[in-house]
Tab-separated table of C-alpha atoms in Angstrom:
chain	number	residue	atom	x	y	z
F	1	MET	CA	-9.621	-23.599	-1.144
F	2	THR	CA	-9.330	-22.182	2.377
F	3	ALA	CA	-11.953	-24.612	3.694
F	4	ASP	CA	-9.362	-27.383	3.367
F	5	CYS	CA	-6.553	-25.310	4.888
F	6	ASP	CA	-5.115	-26.962	7.991
F	7	LEU	CA	-4.144	-24.000	10.173
F	8	ALA	CA	-2.594	-26.343	12.715
F	9	ARG	CA	0.225	-26.877	10.188
F	10	VAL	CA	1.126	-23.183	9.936
F	11	GLY	CA	4.312	-23.661	11.936
F	12	ASP	CA	5.445	-26.715	9.960
F	13	ALA	CA	8.446	-26.551	7.661
F	14	LEU	CA	7.789	-25.753	4.022
F	15	PRO	CA	7.506	-28.726	1.666
F	16	LEU	CA	10.786	-29.629	-0.035
F	17	ALA	CA	9.731	-28.148	-3.392
F	18	SER	CA	8.936	-24.798	-1.737
F	19	GLN	CA	12.258	-24.827	0.112
F	20	VAL	CA	14.181	-25.472	-3.113
F	21	LEU	CA	12.344	-22.676	-4.933
F	22	ALA	CA	12.815	-20.220	-2.065
F	23	LEU	CA	16.545	-20.906	-1.965
F	24	SER	CA	17.159	-21.016	-5.710
F	25	LEU	CA	15.144	-18.130	-7.132
F	26	PRO	CA	17.082	-14.906	-7.546
F	27	MET	CA	15.345	-12.327	-5.369
F	28	ALA	CA	18.031	-9.704	-4.771
F	29	ARG	CA	17.006	-7.540	-7.738
F	30	SER	CA	13.322	-7.620	-6.795
F	31	VAL	CA	14.043	-6.812	-3.154
F	32	ALA	CA	16.374	-3.941	-4.047
F	33	ARG	CA	13.944	-2.547	-6.611
F	34	ARG	CA	10.952	-2.696	-4.248
F	35	ARG	CA	12.975	-0.819	-1.635
F	36	ALA	CA	14.006	1.783	-4.211
F	37	VAL	CA	10.408	2.301	-5.371
F	38	PHE	CA	9.231	2.539	-1.749
F	39	ASP	CA	11.961	5.089	-0.959
F	40	ARG	CA	11.086	7.264	-3.988
F	41	LEU	CA	7.390	7.212	-3.129
F	42	ALA	CA	8.094	7.958	0.536
F	43	PHE	CA	10.448	10.809	-0.344
F	44	GLY	CA	7.910	12.309	-2.766
F	45	LEU	CA	4.818	11.971	-0.572
F	46	ASP	CA	6.171	12.419	2.941
F	47	GLY	CA	5.689	15.856	4.417
F	48	ILE	CA	2.446	16.726	2.636
F	49	GLU	CA	0.470	18.391	5.398
F	50	GLY	CA	-2.535	16.326	6.441
F	51	THR	CA	-0.905	13.051	5.390
F	52	ARG	CA	1.798	10.755	6.668
F	53	VAL	CA	3.697	7.865	5.192
F	54	LEU	CA	3.364	4.840	7.451
F	55	VAL	CA	6.724	3.132	7.731
F	56	MET	CA	7.952	0.095	9.552
F	57	PRO	CA	11.148	0.014	11.556
F	58	PRO	CA	14.225	-0.824	9.458
F	59	GLY	CA	14.425	-4.507	8.676
F	60	GLU	CA	10.695	-5.098	9.174
F	61	ALA	CA	9.777	-4.834	5.492
F	62	PRO	CA	12.716	-6.042	3.436
F	63	ALA	CA	10.680	-6.052	0.206
F	64	PRO	CA	7.583	-3.868	0.684
F	65	TYR	CA	4.529	-4.591	-1.464
F	66	VAL	CA	3.005	-1.166	-0.894
F	67	LEU	CA	3.654	2.203	0.656
F	68	ALA	CA	0.852	2.914	3.139
F	69	TRP	CA	-0.131	6.589	2.998
F	70	ALA	CA	-2.511	7.862	5.683
F	71	PHE	CA	-4.759	10.923	5.474
F	72	ASP	CA	-6.125	12.855	8.435
F	73	ASP	CA	-9.239	13.706	6.414
F	74	ALA	CA	-11.365	10.929	4.896
F	75	THR	CA	-12.880	13.233	2.278
F	76	ALA	CA	-9.418	14.189	1.016
F	77	ALA	CA	-8.411	10.521	0.904
F	78	ASP	CA	-11.557	9.757	-1.101
F	79	ALA	CA	-10.697	12.493	-3.595
F	80	VAL	CA	-7.080	11.367	-4.008
F	81	TYR	CA	-8.181	7.760	-4.407
F	82	ALA	CA	-10.667	8.757	-7.125
F	83	VAL	CA	-7.977	10.705	-8.999
F	84	SER	CA	-5.485	7.857	-8.689
F	85	ARG	CA	-7.969	5.309	-10.056
F	86	ALA	CA	-9.013	7.646	-12.896
F	87	GLU	CA	-5.338	8.078	-13.806
F	88	GLY	CA	-4.785	4.315	-13.774
F	89	LEU	CA	-2.248	4.450	-10.953
F	90	ALA	CA	-1.479	1.328	-8.934
F	91	VAL	CA	-3.197	2.584	-5.763
F	92	PHE	CA	-5.534	0.526	-3.616
F	93	ARG	CA	-7.325	0.669	-0.278
F	94	TRP	CA	-9.357	-1.584	1.983
F	95	ASP	CA	-12.727	-0.220	0.907
F	96	ARG	CA	-14.256	-3.597	0.070
F	97	VAL	CA	-15.349	-5.223	3.287
F	98	TRP	CA	-15.992	-8.943	3.391
F	99	PRO	CA	-19.735	-9.614	3.853
F	100	GLY	CA	-20.513	-10.440	7.454
F	101	THR	CA	-17.434	-8.753	8.872
F	102	PRO	CA	-18.398	-7.802	12.423
F	103	ALA	CA	-18.201	-4.232	13.671
F	104	VAL	CA	-15.908	-4.194	16.691
F	105	GLY	CA	-15.629	-1.166	18.954
F	106	GLY	CA	-12.241	0.522	18.728
F	107	ASP	CA	-11.308	-1.289	15.495
F	108	THR	CA	-9.160	1.051	13.407
F	109	GLY	CA	-9.967	-0.949	10.291
F	110	THR	CA	-13.066	1.121	9.594
F	111	THR	CA	-10.964	4.289	9.595
F	112	TRP	CA	-8.246	2.684	7.484
F	113	GLN	CA	-10.830	1.636	4.881
F	114	ARG	CA	-11.004	5.214	3.698
F	115	CYS	CA	-8.025	7.029	5.185
F	116	VAL	CA	-5.111	4.795	4.140
F	117	LEU	CA	-4.107	4.450	0.508
F	118	GLN	CA	-1.744	1.696	-0.585
F	119	VAL	CA	0.640	2.719	-3.367
F	120	LEU	CA	2.131	-0.288	-5.127
F	121	CYS	CA	5.917	-0.813	-4.862
F	122	HIS	CA	6.240	-3.508	-7.541
F	123	GLN	CA	9.751	-4.147	-8.786
F	124	ASP	CA	8.749	-3.882	-12.452
F	125	LEU	CA	7.427	-0.338	-12.227
F	126	ALA	CA	9.589	1.904	-14.406
F	127	ASP	CA	11.144	5.005	-12.873
F	128	ALA	CA	8.894	7.143	-15.084
F	129	GLN	CA	5.795	5.363	-13.724
F	130	VAL	CA	6.906	5.883	-10.137
F	131	GLU	CA	7.676	9.547	-10.789
F	132	HIS	CA	4.298	10.000	-12.510
F	133	SER	CA	2.590	8.472	-9.457
F	134	VAL	CA	4.450	10.809	-7.101
F	135	GLN	CA	3.501	13.855	-9.168
F	136	VAL	CA	-0.184	12.938	-9.633
F	137	LEU	CA	-0.674	11.842	-6.017
F	138	GLY	CA	1.128	14.870	-4.602
F	139	ARG	CA	-0.901	17.283	-6.732
F	140	ALA	CA	-4.167	15.520	-5.921
F	141	ALA	CA	-3.430	15.486	-2.187
F	142	ARG	CA	-2.493	19.147	-2.032
F	143	SER	CA	-5.620	20.066	-3.978
F	144	ALA	CA	-7.933	17.873	-1.901
F	145	LEU	CA	-6.463	19.016	1.377
F	146	ALA	CA	-6.835	22.674	0.391
F	147	ALA	CA	-10.562	22.165	-0.234
F	148	PRO	CA	-13.027	22.596	2.634
F	149	SER	CA	-13.652	19.265	4.364
F	150	SER	CA	-16.857	17.818	5.661
F	151	THR	CA	-15.726	14.397	6.875
F	152	THR	CA	-12.907	13.370	9.146
F	153	PRO	CA	-12.369	9.873	10.531
């Protein structure tokens, strides 16, 4: 599909059908809910020593897809990621690298592959699911960060 993508048209106006859909679909509830989920996750996970919630300046992410949560210790991030996946939480990271991706000196992507977890902010997550995520992730992080570490980015 991307082989036929004409990148020279990136700046062109959207086709009429896309414009009509963008203007007619109700998005206010989804936007507000994504912000609320993001805020609850950020409030629950921010301040855990050895981690930080990565936030954008106000107005930069009107409807966030994920909360990016960075760990100072890659081993702790690995442990929290394993717990989150075992618990079935909506947590992802960039640990699958496209074959042939070049290694570039100074690229932070290799650090982010392991040290940044993405916690989903989907608008259809129930409050109980979000709260469960906060509790499981917080417990897992505190436990992993209390353990002796052997790997840092």
